[in-house]
XYZ file of N, CA, C and O in Angstrom:
740
model
N 18.682 7.895 76.466
C 19.612 8.946 76.112
C 19.123 10.318 76.576
O 19.879 11.109 77.116
N 17.847 10.585 76.337
C 17.284 11.871 76.757
C 17.345 12.009 78.272
O 17.688 13.067 78.801
N 17.036 10.929 78.965
C 17.109 10.951 80.423
C 18.519 11.312 80.874
O 18.700 12.116 81.784
N 19.528 10.760 80.216
C 20.917 11.035 80.591
C 21.308 12.478 80.272
O 21.913 13.164 81.084
N 20.938 12.954 79.082
C 21.338 14.300 78.662
C 20.627 15.378 79.477
O 21.222 16.352 79.895
N 19.346 15.216 79.695
C 18.544 16.306 80.251
C 18.253 16.152 81.742
O 18.218 17.133 82.471
N 18.025 14.952 82.209
C 17.461 14.764 83.546
C 18.399 14.113 84.559
O 18.019 13.951 85.708
N 19.613 13.735 84.168
C 20.487 12.951 85.041
C 20.776 13.636 86.377
O 20.923 12.974 87.388
N 20.874 14.959 86.389
C 21.205 15.676 87.621
C 19.983 16.322 88.275
O 20.130 17.120 89.198
N 18.804 15.996 87.792
C 17.586 16.619 88.322
C 16.930 15.715 89.353
O 16.655 14.555 89.065
N 16.638 16.258 90.531
C 15.918 15.466 91.532
C 14.516 15.104 91.031
O 13.901 15.860 90.294
N 14.018 13.954 91.447
C 12.696 13.455 91.028
C 11.647 13.785 92.088
O 11.966 14.027 93.250
N 10.388 13.778 91.661
C 9.276 14.059 92.577
C 8.050 13.277 92.097
O 8.118 12.539 91.121
N 6.928 13.500 92.768
C 5.664 12.923 92.307
C 5.284 13.603 90.992
O 5.620 14.768 90.764
N 4.542 12.889 90.150
C 4.129 13.445 88.862
C 3.244 14.664 89.080
O 2.339 14.652 89.912
N 3.522 15.726 88.310
C 2.742 16.964 88.422
C 2.739 17.684 87.077
O 3.554 17.406 86.199
N 1.827 18.632 86.932
C 1.780 19.506 85.767
C 2.276 20.884 86.174
O 2.171 21.288 87.329
N 2.846 21.609 85.209
C 3.355 22.962 85.426
C 3.057 23.772 84.181
O 3.313 23.313 83.058
N 2.520 24.966 84.334
C 2.212 25.822 83.185
C 3.446 26.642 82.827
O 3.756 27.631 83.475
N 4.142 26.212 81.766
C 5.338 26.935 81.329
C 5.094 27.692 80.020
O 6.024 28.008 79.289
N 3.843 28.005 79.748
C 3.476 28.614 78.467
C 4.147 29.964 78.226
O 4.332 30.363 77.080
N 4.513 30.664 79.269
C 5.104 32.003 79.096
C 6.614 32.012 79.316
O 7.215 33.074 79.429
N 7.234 30.838 79.359
C 8.668 30.766 79.637
C 9.486 30.503 78.378
O 8.956 30.064 77.365
N 10.780 30.768 78.467
C 11.765 30.474 77.421
C 11.449 31.162 76.101
O 11.840 30.683 75.044
N 10.738 32.285 76.167
C 10.430 33.105 74.985
C 9.826 32.281 73.848
O 10.062 32.550 72.682
N 9.127 31.253 74.180
C 8.420 30.361 73.252
C 9.347 29.497 72.400
O 8.878 28.740 71.547
N 10.652 29.588 72.600
C 11.586 28.739 71.856
C 11.324 27.273 72.201
O 11.357 26.398 71.328
N 11.039 26.995 73.461
C 10.718 25.631 73.887
C 9.506 25.100 73.130
O 9.497 23.958 72.671
N 8.485 25.920 72.974
C 7.267 25.477 72.282
C 7.570 25.136 70.822
O 7.118 24.123 70.300
N 8.336 26.005 70.161
C 8.685 25.737 68.770
C 9.611 24.529 68.654
O 9.564 23.802 67.663
N 10.423 24.291 69.676
C 11.244 23.079 69.699
C 10.370 21.831 69.770
O 10.651 20.825 69.113
N 9.303 21.892 70.546
C 8.361 20.766 70.605
C 7.674 20.567 69.259
O 7.531 19.434 68.796
N 7.253 21.653 68.627
C 6.628 21.553 67.314
C 7.599 20.915 66.329
O 7.243 19.976 65.613
N 8.829 21.419 66.291
C 9.821 20.885 65.354
C 10.137 19.419 65.643
O 10.209 18.608 64.720
N 10.328 19.091 66.903
C 10.644 17.708 67.253
C 9.547 16.748 66.821
O 9.811 15.709 66.213
N 8.298 17.095 67.095
C 7.178 16.231 66.714
C 7.040 16.159 65.200
O 6.756 15.094 64.641
N 7.262 17.286 64.511
C 7.210 17.298 63.046
C 8.278 16.369 62.474
O 7.990 15.485 61.673
N 9.507 16.574 62.895
C 10.625 15.774 62.388
C 10.416 14.289 62.670
O 10.604 13.445 61.790
N 10.024 13.965 63.884
C 9.825 12.564 64.257
C 8.663 11.946 63.472
O 8.719 10.772 63.097
N 7.627 12.731 63.198
C 6.490 12.233 62.410
C 6.897 11.975 60.964
O 6.533 10.945 60.381
N 7.651 12.897 60.373
C 8.129 12.713 58.996
C 9.039 11.489 58.930
O 8.908 10.639 58.041
N 9.956 11.405 59.869
C 10.903 10.287 59.909
C 10.162 8.956 60.079
O 10.441 7.986 59.374
N 9.225 8.894 61.003
C 8.492 7.659 61.254
C 7.649 7.266 60.032
O 7.577 6.082 59.680
N 7.045 8.252 59.371
C 6.263 7.971 58.164
C 7.153 7.389 57.070
O 6.797 6.387 56.437
N 8.312 7.998 56.861
C 9.240 7.490 55.843
C 9.707 6.085 56.180
O 9.817 5.226 55.299
N 9.972 5.828 57.446
C 10.402 4.499 57.878
C 9.303 3.467 57.609
O 9.574 2.377 57.098
N 8.074 3.804 57.938
C 6.960 2.883 57.726
C 6.725 2.619 56.236
O 6.472 1.483 55.833
N 6.827 3.681 55.422
C 6.674 3.494 53.976
C 7.793 2.605 53.431
O 7.556 1.740 52.592
N 9.005 2.806 53.905
C 10.139 1.967 53.506
C 9.880 0.501 53.856
O 10.251 -0.402 53.119
N 9.206 0.286 54.993
C 8.909 -1.075 55.450
C 7.712 -1.696 54.715
O 7.352 -2.834 54.989
N 7.084 -0.942 53.804
C 6.018 -1.503 53.001
C 4.612 -1.158 53.444
O 3.636 -1.663 52.881
N 4.459 -0.305 54.451
C 3.123 0.107 54.901
C 2.559 1.082 53.865
O 3.284 1.948 53.360
N 1.273 0.951 53.542
C 0.690 1.846 52.525
C 0.719 3.292 53.008
O 0.804 3.573 54.205
N 0.633 4.204 52.044
C 0.846 5.631 52.314
C -0.060 6.185 53.419
O 0.417 6.856 54.338
N -1.348 5.924 53.342
C -2.282 6.500 54.320
C -2.004 5.980 55.727
O -1.923 6.765 56.681
N -1.837 4.668 55.862
C -1.551 4.109 57.185
C -0.199 4.592 57.707
O -0.065 4.918 58.887
N 0.805 4.629 56.827
C 2.132 5.105 57.239
C 2.050 6.549 57.724
O 2.681 6.919 58.720
N 1.261 7.369 57.033
C 1.114 8.781 57.420
C 0.455 8.914 58.784
O 0.905 9.686 59.636
N -0.627 8.163 58.995
C -1.359 8.242 60.267
C -0.503 7.684 61.409
O -0.336 8.337 62.444
N 0.044 6.481 61.223
C 0.869 5.883 62.274
C 2.135 6.693 62.506
O 2.590 6.840 63.646
N 2.718 7.225 61.435
C 3.909 8.064 61.584
C 3.621 9.311 62.393
O 4.408 9.707 63.253
N 2.470 9.937 62.119
C 2.077 11.113 62.904
C 1.871 10.779 64.369
O 2.304 11.512 65.267
N 1.231 9.645 64.629
C 1.022 9.213 66.019
C 2.349 8.877 66.703
O 2.548 9.195 67.881
N 3.252 8.244 65.957
C 4.560 7.910 66.533
C 5.339 9.169 66.882
O 5.946 9.267 67.954
N 5.328 10.161 65.975
C 6.027 11.419 66.247
C 5.470 12.120 67.468
O 6.216 12.605 68.321
N 4.139 12.167 67.556
C 3.497 12.788 68.716
C 3.875 12.051 69.999
O 4.220 12.667 71.010
N 3.836 10.734 69.966
C 4.138 9.929 71.155
C 5.595 10.074 71.572
O 5.891 10.255 72.756
N 6.507 10.008 70.599
C 7.935 10.164 70.924
C 8.207 11.517 71.575
O 8.870 11.601 72.600
N 7.691 12.574 70.973
C 7.953 13.912 71.503
C 7.239 14.126 72.838
O 7.774 14.773 73.733
N 6.064 13.559 72.993
C 5.311 13.740 74.240
C 5.887 12.945 75.400
O 5.586 13.243 76.562
N 6.730 11.968 75.115
C 7.363 11.218 76.207
C 8.205 12.137 77.089
O 8.414 11.853 78.268
N 8.653 13.254 76.532
C 9.397 14.250 77.320
C 8.558 14.717 78.509
O 9.089 14.964 79.597
N 7.259 14.815 78.304
C 6.385 15.310 79.375
C 6.312 14.346 80.554
O 6.070 14.771 81.686
N 6.550 13.081 80.308
C 6.600 12.123 81.417
C 7.823 12.413 82.280
O 7.738 12.508 83.501
N 8.987 12.603 81.615
C 10.199 12.963 82.361
C 9.999 14.280 83.107
O 10.351 14.399 84.282
N 9.442 15.291 82.405
C 9.201 16.596 83.045
C 8.250 16.462 84.228
O 8.432 17.105 85.264
N 7.223 15.651 84.078
C 6.219 15.483 85.129
C 6.796 14.919 86.413
O 6.337 15.255 87.508
N 7.816 14.070 86.295
C 8.446 13.483 87.483
C 9.674 14.260 87.957
O 10.351 13.841 88.888
N 9.976 15.365 87.317
C 11.118 16.173 87.711
C 10.712 17.186 88.777
O 9.664 17.825 88.670
N 11.552 17.334 89.788
C 11.271 18.315 90.840
C 11.319 19.737 90.290
O 10.567 20.607 90.723
N 12.201 19.988 89.312
C 12.373 21.322 88.734
C 11.218 21.739 87.842
O 10.900 22.915 87.740
N 10.634 20.802 87.106
C 9.638 21.115 86.098
C 8.338 20.394 86.404
O 8.132 19.907 87.493
N 7.528 20.288 85.427
C 6.299 19.506 85.465
C 5.860 19.281 84.044
O 6.328 19.960 83.125
N 4.973 18.346 83.836
C 4.431 18.127 82.497
C 3.679 19.386 82.070
O 3.111 20.093 82.898
N 3.702 19.673 80.787
C 3.125 20.920 80.287
C 2.082 20.639 79.215
O 2.390 20.035 78.185
N 0.871 21.122 79.441
C -0.180 20.958 78.438
C 0.153 21.732 77.173
O -0.173 21.284 76.066
N 0.800 22.887 77.309
C 1.140 23.649 76.097
C 2.207 22.924 75.274
O 2.166 22.954 74.044
N 3.152 22.245 75.931
C 4.123 21.435 75.187
C 3.420 20.317 74.424
O 3.717 20.059 73.255
N 2.473 19.667 75.075
C 1.716 18.596 74.422
C 0.931 19.156 73.230
O 0.868 18.533 72.165
N 0.391 20.350 73.394
C -0.322 20.999 72.290
C 0.584 21.277 71.098
O 0.200 21.052 69.943
N 1.801 21.758 71.367
C 2.735 22.019 70.266
C 3.246 20.716 69.654
O 3.536 20.670 68.456
N 3.339 19.653 70.453
C 3.655 18.338 69.885
C 2.575 17.941 68.881
O 2.871 17.443 67.788
N 1.320 18.161 69.256
C 0.201 17.826 68.367
C 0.246 18.667 67.091
O 0.013 18.149 65.987
N 0.581 19.953 67.217
C 0.680 20.810 66.030
C 1.767 20.330 65.077
O 1.567 20.308 63.857
N 2.925 19.965 65.618
C 4.015 19.483 64.774
C 3.654 18.205 64.041
O 3.894 18.066 62.837
N 3.060 17.266 64.756
C 2.644 16.009 64.119
C 1.531 16.257 63.105
O 1.526 15.647 62.026
N 0.606 17.152 63.430
C -0.483 17.484 62.501
C 0.054 18.151 61.239
O -0.460 17.917 60.133
N 1.099 18.957 61.382
C 1.714 19.604 60.220
C 2.250 18.556 59.244
O 2.060 18.667 58.028
N 2.910 17.532 59.765
C 3.434 16.457 58.914
C 2.301 15.608 58.346
O 2.256 15.332 57.137
N 1.380 15.191 59.189
C 0.293 14.307 58.778
C -0.587 14.963 57.714
O -0.906 14.353 56.687
N -0.981 16.201 57.935
C -1.857 16.907 57.003
C -1.234 16.984 55.611
O -1.896 16.722 54.603
N 0.037 17.331 55.547
C 0.699 17.439 54.246
C 0.846 16.078 53.569
O 0.692 15.962 52.346
N 1.142 15.052 54.358
C 1.235 13.712 53.784
C -0.100 13.281 53.180
O -0.133 12.678 52.108
N -1.190 13.596 53.863
C -2.511 13.197 53.360
C -2.977 14.082 52.198
O -3.597 13.596 51.256
N -2.661 15.389 52.246
C -3.085 16.307 51.179
C -2.249 16.155 49.910
O -2.788 16.105 48.809
N -0.920 16.146 50.067
C -0.026 16.250 48.919
C 0.912 15.051 48.753
O 1.660 14.997 47.792
N 0.940 14.155 49.694
C 1.865 13.030 49.713
C 3.321 13.475 49.702
O 4.207 12.784 49.204
N 3.577 14.641 50.240
C 4.923 15.192 50.388
C 4.873 16.355 51.376
O 3.795 16.832 51.722
N 6.055 16.798 51.793
C 6.162 17.927 52.710
C 6.530 19.171 51.911
O 7.665 19.325 51.468
N 5.578 20.044 51.716
C 5.823 21.291 50.988
C 6.181 22.436 51.927
O 6.789 23.409 51.520
N 5.745 22.323 53.147
C 6.043 23.319 54.182
C 6.779 22.561 55.274
O 6.219 21.653 55.886
N 8.017 22.908 55.501
C 8.849 22.128 56.417
C 9.251 22.945 57.646
O 9.438 24.149 57.572
N 9.402 22.236 58.731
C 10.011 22.817 59.925
C 11.494 22.479 59.856
O 11.867 21.346 59.541
N 12.321 23.476 60.127
C 13.767 23.273 60.104
C 14.368 23.834 61.387
O 13.761 24.646 62.073
N 15.585 23.408 61.645
C 16.271 23.719 62.904
C 17.680 24.175 62.560
O 18.327 23.572 61.698
N 18.140 25.227 63.198
C 19.544 25.601 63.043
C 20.130 25.932 64.413
O 19.405 26.276 65.350
N 21.424 25.803 64.501
C 22.134 25.985 65.769
C 23.402 26.786 65.507
O 24.101 26.540 64.532
N 23.666 27.745 66.347
C 24.943 28.451 66.326
C 25.416 28.589 67.766
O 24.617 28.893 68.651
N 26.669 28.309 67.995
C 27.190 28.351 69.358
C 27.284 29.794 69.847
O 27.850 30.645 69.178
N 26.701 30.035 70.995
C 26.754 31.351 71.611
C 27.899 31.376 72.606
O 28.061 30.453 73.408
N 28.680 32.422 72.547
C 29.734 32.624 73.548
C 29.165 33.519 74.639
O 28.503 34.513 74.351
N 29.434 33.134 75.860
C 28.952 33.910 77.000
C 30.152 34.638 77.604
O 30.926 34.057 78.352
N 30.349 35.928 77.266
C 31.564 36.646 77.668
C 31.695 36.892 79.172
O 32.790 36.919 79.695
N 30.583 37.058 79.850
C 30.611 37.277 81.291
C 30.794 35.927 81.985
O 30.076 34.972 81.693
N 31.734 35.842 82.916
C 32.056 34.574 83.578
C 30.857 33.996 84.327
O 30.644 32.779 84.307
N 30.068 34.847 84.976
C 28.893 34.355 85.702
C 27.847 33.791 84.748
O 27.254 32.753 85.016
N 27.626 34.479 83.621
C 26.666 33.974 82.638
C 27.171 32.695 81.989
O 26.397 31.775 81.736
N 28.469 32.635 81.733
C 29.044 31.420 81.146
C 28.835 30.234 82.082
O 28.444 29.148 81.639
N 29.049 30.439 83.373
C 28.838 29.356 84.333
C 27.362 29.002 84.444
O 26.998 27.838 84.523
N 26.505 30.013 84.418
C 25.057 29.768 84.469
C 24.618 28.950 83.248
O 23.815 28.032 83.367
N 25.160 29.283 82.064
C 24.826 28.540 80.843
C 25.300 27.089 80.943
O 24.584 26.172 80.541
N 26.485 26.869 81.508
C 26.983 25.499 81.696
C 26.068 24.737 82.646
O 25.713 23.588 82.397
N 25.665 25.396 83.740
C 24.769 24.752 84.707
C 23.426 24.381 84.072
O 22.874 23.324 84.360
N 22.904 25.249 83.220
C 21.604 25.015 82.595
C 21.675 24.075 81.400
O 20.839 23.198 81.244
N 22.665 24.301 80.541
C 22.669 23.649 79.229
C 23.738 22.579 79.075
O 23.747 21.874 78.076
N 24.650 22.474 80.032
C 25.712 21.487 79.927
C 26.898 22.020 79.141
O 26.893 23.145 78.658
N 27.921 21.169 79.015
C 29.132 21.586 78.311
C 29.324 20.870 76.980
O 29.966 21.394 76.082
N 28.785 19.673 76.861
C 28.990 18.886 75.651
C 28.213 19.415 74.464
O 27.198 20.094 74.605
N 28.708 19.093 73.269
C 28.054 19.563 72.039
C 26.628 19.042 71.910
O 25.734 19.773 71.505
N 26.413 17.767 72.247
C 25.072 17.187 72.112
C 24.116 17.856 73.096
O 22.987 18.210 72.740
N 24.564 18.043 74.335
C 23.715 18.722 75.322
C 23.345 20.114 74.845
O 22.189 20.523 74.917
N 24.333 20.863 74.372
C 24.078 22.225 73.912
C 23.158 22.241 72.696
O 22.289 23.100 72.568
N 23.344 21.292 71.796
C 22.520 21.214 70.595
C 21.048 21.040 70.945
O 20.166 21.558 70.258
N 20.758 20.343 72.021
C 19.378 20.068 72.420
C 18.862 21.090 73.431
O 17.708 21.506 73.370
N 19.716 21.512 74.346
C 19.238 22.263 75.508
C 19.456 23.775 75.463
O 18.788 24.500 76.181
N 20.415 24.270 74.672
C 20.750 25.693 74.734
C 19.812 26.516 73.857
O 20.054 26.729 72.674
N 18.725 26.981 74.456
C 17.716 27.745 73.724
C 18.242 29.076 73.205
O 17.631 29.679 72.327
N 19.361 29.560 73.733
C 19.964 30.789 73.224
C 20.656 30.558 71.882
O 20.988 31.512 71.199
N 20.900 29.322 71.535
C 21.715 28.995 70.363
C 20.932 28.404 69.202
O 21.510 28.090 68.175
N 19.650 28.206 69.356
C 18.922 27.543 68.275
C 17.820 28.419 67.704
O 17.327 29.336 68.342
N 17.500 28.128 66.456
C 16.398 28.797 65.768
C 15.530 27.720 65.120
O 16.034 26.702 64.653
N 14.239 27.967 65.114
C 13.289 27.084 64.445
C 12.741 27.860 63.248
O 12.371 29.029 63.373
N 12.711 27.193 62.118
C 12.312 27.814 60.858
C 11.089 27.112 60.278
O 10.931 25.909 60.447
N 10.276 27.860 59.555
C 9.250 27.286 58.698
C 9.664 27.664 57.286
O 9.898 28.841 56.989
N 9.784 26.664 56.437
C 10.312 26.855 55.094
C 9.313 26.341 54.057
O 8.841 25.212 54.158
N 9.017 27.185 53.084
C 8.075 26.851 52.020
C 8.827 26.851 50.696
O 9.561 27.794 50.399
N 8.632 25.810 49.908
C 9.227 25.731 48.575
C 8.118 26.023 47.560
O 7.271 25.164 47.293
N 8.087 27.252 46.992
C 6.992 27.627 46.087
C 6.832 26.698 44.885
O 5.702 26.433 44.455
N 7.933 26.168 44.351
C 7.826 25.316 43.155
C 6.999 24.054 43.420
O 6.426 23.481 42.495
N 6.919 23.627 44.682
C 6.113 22.447 45.020
C 4.618 22.698 44.840
O 3.829 21.768 44.782
N 4.231 23.981 44.762
C 2.831 24.338 44.573
C 2.503 24.633 43.111
O 1.367 24.921 42.781
N 3.493 24.583 42.222
C 3.304 24.900 40.805
C 3.149 23.626 39.987
O 3.798 22.622 40.280
N 2.324 23.728 38.945
C 2.145 22.574 38.067
C 3.397 22.290 37.252
O 3.847 21.163 37.164
N 3.936 23.303 36.615
C 5.130 23.153 35.779
C 6.169 24.192 36.181
O 6.352 25.197 35.490
N 6.852 23.973 37.298
C 7.825 24.979 37.736
C 9.024 25.030 36.795
O 9.413 24.036 36.192
N 9.588 26.210 36.663
C 10.818 26.361 35.885
C 11.947 25.687 36.643
O 11.994 25.769 37.877
N 12.848 25.052 35.919
C 13.958 24.350 36.606
C 14.757 25.262 37.526
O 15.177 24.853 38.597
N 14.954 26.519 37.118
C 15.750 27.423 37.947
C 15.021 27.854 39.222
O 15.632 28.403 40.125
N 13.729 27.574 39.337
C 12.969 27.972 40.537
C 12.864 26.853 41.566
O 12.414 27.086 42.677
N 13.293 25.647 41.221
C 13.101 24.513 42.134
C 13.944 24.603 43.399
O 13.604 24.011 44.410
N 15.023 25.311 43.370
C 15.911 25.411 44.536
C 15.398 26.425 45.564
O 15.803 26.395 46.719
N 14.518 27.316 45.147
C 14.094 28.425 46.007
C 13.181 27.950 47.132
O 12.205 27.245 46.911
N 13.519 28.356 48.348
C 12.673 28.115 49.515
C 12.586 29.425 50.291
O 13.597 30.104 50.496
N 11.399 29.780 50.676
C 11.189 30.974 51.493
C 11.044 30.521 52.940
O 10.236 29.637 53.233
N 11.826 31.126 53.815
C 11.849 30.677 55.207
C 11.718 31.854 56.155
O 12.196 32.949 55.879
N 11.090 31.580 57.270
C 11.036 32.539 58.364
C 11.397 31.767 59.632
O 10.963 30.634 59.821
N 12.254 32.380 60.439
C 12.721 31.691 61.632
C 12.484 32.502 62.889
O 12.198 33.697 62.832
N 12.625 31.824 64.002
C 12.442 32.468 65.303
C 13.490 31.932 66.260
O 13.778 30.736 66.285
N 14.076 32.837 67.010
C 15.011 32.435 68.069
C 14.915 33.438 69.201
O 14.392 34.527 69.048
N 15.404 33.045 70.346
C 15.426 33.923 71.496
C 16.871 34.097 71.958
O 17.790 33.526 71.399
N 17.048 34.854 72.990
C 18.373 35.058 73.547
C 18.278 35.511 74.994
O 17.187 35.838 75.485
N 19.403 35.526 75.634
C 19.496 35.977 77.030
C 18.564 35.198 77.956
O 17.895 35.767 78.812
N 18.518 33.880 77.770
C 17.694 33.018 78.626
C 18.622 32.218 79.540
O 19.413 31.425 79.073
N 18.482 32.457 80.832
C 19.370 31.820 81.804
C 18.595 31.157 82.930
O 19.085 31.018 84.031
N 17.363 30.767 82.666
C 16.577 30.072 83.670
C 15.240 30.706 83.886
O 14.914 31.702 83.304
Protein backbone atom coordinates (compact mmCIF):
# COMPACT_ATOMS: atom_id res chain seq x y z
CA UNK A 1 0.00 0.00 0.00
CA UNK A 2 2.76 2.44 0.91
CA UNK A 3 4.57 1.63 -2.32
CA UNK A 4 1.39 2.46 -4.26
CA UNK A 5 0.59 5.67 -2.37
CA UNK A 6 4.07 7.15 -2.17
CA UNK A 7 6.38 5.55 -4.72
CA UNK A 8 4.23 4.41 -7.69
CA UNK A 9 5.30 7.32 -9.94
CA UNK A 10 8.89 7.56 -8.71
CA UNK A 11 11.72 6.22 -10.86
CA UNK A 12 13.93 3.60 -9.15
CA UNK A 13 17.72 3.58 -8.80
CA UNK A 14 20.51 1.76 -6.99
CA UNK A 15 20.22 1.85 -3.19
CA UNK A 16 21.73 5.01 -1.71
CA UNK A 17 21.65 7.22 1.38
CA UNK A 18 20.66 10.90 1.36
CA UNK A 19 20.98 13.40 4.22
CA UNK A 20 17.56 15.04 4.49
CA UNK A 21 18.01 16.22 8.08
CA UNK A 22 17.44 19.88 7.19
CA UNK A 23 14.46 19.38 4.87
CA UNK A 24 10.67 19.62 5.29
CA UNK A 25 11.02 21.85 8.38
CA UNK A 26 11.48 18.71 10.50
CA UNK A 27 7.83 17.69 10.01
CA UNK A 28 9.10 14.54 8.26
CA UNK A 29 11.25 13.66 11.28
CA UNK A 30 8.35 14.07 13.70
CA UNK A 31 6.20 11.99 11.34
CA UNK A 32 8.77 9.20 11.62
CA UNK A 33 8.77 9.51 15.41
CA UNK A 34 4.96 9.41 15.52
CA UNK A 35 4.70 6.53 13.08
CA UNK A 36 7.19 4.38 15.00
CA UNK A 37 5.53 5.31 18.32
CA UNK A 38 2.04 4.45 17.08
CA UNK A 39 3.15 1.22 15.43
CA UNK A 40 5.06 0.18 18.58
CA UNK A 41 2.05 0.85 20.83
CA UNK A 42 -0.25 -0.96 18.42
CA UNK A 43 2.07 -3.96 18.06
CA UNK A 44 2.52 -4.19 21.85
CA UNK A 45 -1.24 -4.17 22.40
CA UNK A 46 -1.70 -6.80 19.69
CA UNK A 47 0.93 -9.06 21.26
CA UNK A 48 -0.57 -8.65 24.74
CA UNK A 49 -4.00 -9.49 23.31
CA UNK A 50 -2.46 -12.64 21.82
CA UNK A 51 -1.24 -13.71 25.27
CA UNK A 52 2.42 -12.63 25.19
CA UNK A 53 3.61 -11.49 28.63
CA UNK A 54 3.95 -7.75 29.22
CA UNK A 55 7.75 -7.44 29.07
CA UNK A 56 8.16 -9.54 25.92
CA UNK A 57 5.18 -7.84 24.25
CA UNK A 58 6.70 -4.43 25.04
CA UNK A 59 10.14 -5.34 23.67
CA UNK A 60 8.85 -7.15 20.56
CA UNK A 61 6.23 -4.44 20.00
CA UNK A 62 8.92 -1.76 20.10
CA UNK A 63 11.06 -3.72 17.65
CA UNK A 64 8.07 -4.29 15.36
CA UNK A 65 7.21 -0.57 15.35
CA UNK A 66 10.80 0.36 14.57
CA UNK A 67 11.01 -2.23 11.78
CA UNK A 68 7.67 -1.27 10.21
CA UNK A 69 8.51 2.43 10.17
CA UNK A 70 12.09 1.85 9.02
CA UNK A 71 10.91 -0.16 6.02
CA UNK A 72 10.17 3.25 4.46
CA UNK A 73 13.92 3.78 4.23
CA UNK A 74 14.25 0.77 1.95
CA UNK A 75 11.75 2.33 -0.47
CA UNK A 76 13.50 5.72 -0.14
CA UNK A 77 16.91 4.12 -0.68
CA UNK A 78 15.85 2.68 -4.04
CA UNK A 79 14.07 5.84 -5.17
CA UNK A 80 15.80 8.08 -7.69
CA UNK A 81 14.29 11.17 -6.00
CA UNK A 82 15.31 10.34 -2.44
CA UNK A 83 17.62 8.09 -0.50
CA UNK A 84 17.56 6.27 2.80
CA UNK A 85 18.03 8.67 5.69
CA UNK A 86 19.97 8.00 8.88
CA UNK A 87 18.10 10.81 10.63
CA UNK A 88 14.75 9.19 9.73
CA UNK A 89 16.01 5.91 11.18
CA UNK A 90 17.08 7.79 14.31
CA UNK A 91 13.62 9.32 14.75
CA UNK A 92 12.08 5.88 14.18
CA UNK A 93 14.23 4.65 17.08
CA UNK A 94 13.13 7.58 19.26
CA UNK A 95 9.45 6.89 18.60
CA UNK A 96 9.77 3.19 19.39
CA UNK A 97 11.89 3.97 22.47
CA UNK A 98 9.21 6.39 23.68
CA UNK A 99 6.61 3.60 23.60
CA UNK A 100 8.92 0.87 24.94
CA UNK A 101 10.29 2.94 27.84
CA UNK A 102 6.83 3.86 29.09
CA UNK A 103 5.57 0.30 28.77
CA UNK A 104 8.50 -0.95 30.85
CA UNK A 105 8.40 1.91 33.42
CA UNK A 106 4.66 2.37 33.93
CA UNK A 107 2.93 -0.39 31.93
CA UNK A 108 0.97 2.35 30.17
CA UNK A 109 1.46 5.35 27.90
CA UNK A 110 1.42 8.52 29.98
CA UNK A 111 3.11 10.66 27.35
CA UNK A 112 1.61 10.12 23.93
CA UNK A 113 2.44 11.15 20.40
CA UNK A 114 -0.63 12.33 18.52
CA UNK A 115 -1.34 13.36 14.95
CA UNK A 116 -3.79 15.85 13.51
CA UNK A 117 -4.63 16.82 9.96
CA UNK A 118 -6.39 19.81 8.45
CA UNK A 119 -6.85 20.26 4.73
CA UNK A 120 -4.91 23.19 3.35
CA UNK A 121 -6.32 25.09 0.41
CA UNK A 122 -3.77 26.32 -2.06
CA UNK A 123 -5.26 29.53 -3.54
CA UNK A 124 -2.58 30.10 -6.16
CA UNK A 125 -3.11 27.81 -9.18
CA UNK A 126 0.61 27.06 -9.56
CA UNK A 127 0.97 26.14 -5.88
CA UNK A 128 -2.20 24.04 -6.03
CA UNK A 129 -0.77 22.10 -8.97
CA UNK A 130 2.60 21.77 -7.24
CA UNK A 131 0.84 20.39 -4.13
CA UNK A 132 -1.06 17.86 -6.28
CA UNK A 133 2.20 16.80 -7.95
CA UNK A 134 3.92 16.37 -4.57
CA UNK A 135 1.15 15.12 -2.31
CA UNK A 136 -1.45 13.62 -4.64
CA UNK A 137 -5.16 14.32 -4.84
CA UNK A 138 -6.76 11.55 -2.80
CA UNK A 139 -7.62 11.91 0.88
CA UNK A 140 -5.39 9.00 1.93
CA UNK A 141 -2.41 10.35 -0.03
CA UNK A 142 -2.88 13.81 1.47
CA UNK A 143 -3.32 12.40 4.97
CA UNK A 144 0.09 10.72 4.73
CA UNK A 145 2.06 12.96 2.38
CA UNK A 146 0.91 16.59 2.77
CA UNK A 147 3.33 17.97 5.35
CA UNK A 148 1.62 21.38 5.10
CA UNK A 149 -1.56 19.86 6.54
CA UNK A 150 -0.40 17.82 9.50
CA UNK A 151 0.73 18.46 13.04
CA UNK A 152 2.49 16.13 15.45
CA UNK A 153 1.68 16.53 19.13
CA UNK A 154 3.17 15.34 22.40
CA UNK A 155 0.43 14.99 24.98
CA UNK A 156 0.84 14.45 28.72
CA UNK A 157 -2.00 13.45 31.03
CA UNK A 158 -1.01 14.78 34.50
CA UNK A 159 -3.52 12.58 36.37
CA UNK A 160 -1.57 9.50 35.19
CA UNK A 161 1.32 10.70 37.38
CA UNK A 162 -0.85 11.20 40.51
CA UNK A 163 -1.55 8.60 43.15
CA UNK A 164 -5.15 9.67 43.80
CA UNK A 165 -6.22 12.05 41.04
CA UNK A 166 -9.49 13.93 41.41
CA UNK A 167 -12.14 12.59 39.04
CA UNK A 168 -12.55 16.00 37.41
CA UNK A 169 -8.81 16.09 36.54
CA UNK A 170 -8.67 12.78 34.65
CA UNK A 171 -9.77 14.29 31.34
CA UNK A 172 -7.03 16.95 31.30
CA UNK A 173 -4.14 16.49 28.88
CA UNK A 174 -1.46 19.08 28.22
CA UNK A 175 -0.25 19.04 24.63
CA UNK A 176 2.28 20.82 22.50
CA UNK A 177 2.30 20.44 18.75
CA UNK A 178 4.46 21.27 15.78
CA UNK A 179 3.60 21.84 12.15
CA UNK A 180 5.15 23.50 9.15
CA UNK A 181 3.80 25.26 6.11
CA UNK A 182 4.68 26.50 2.66
CA UNK A 183 6.56 23.31 1.75
CA UNK A 184 6.49 22.58 -1.96
CA UNK A 185 9.54 20.38 -2.48
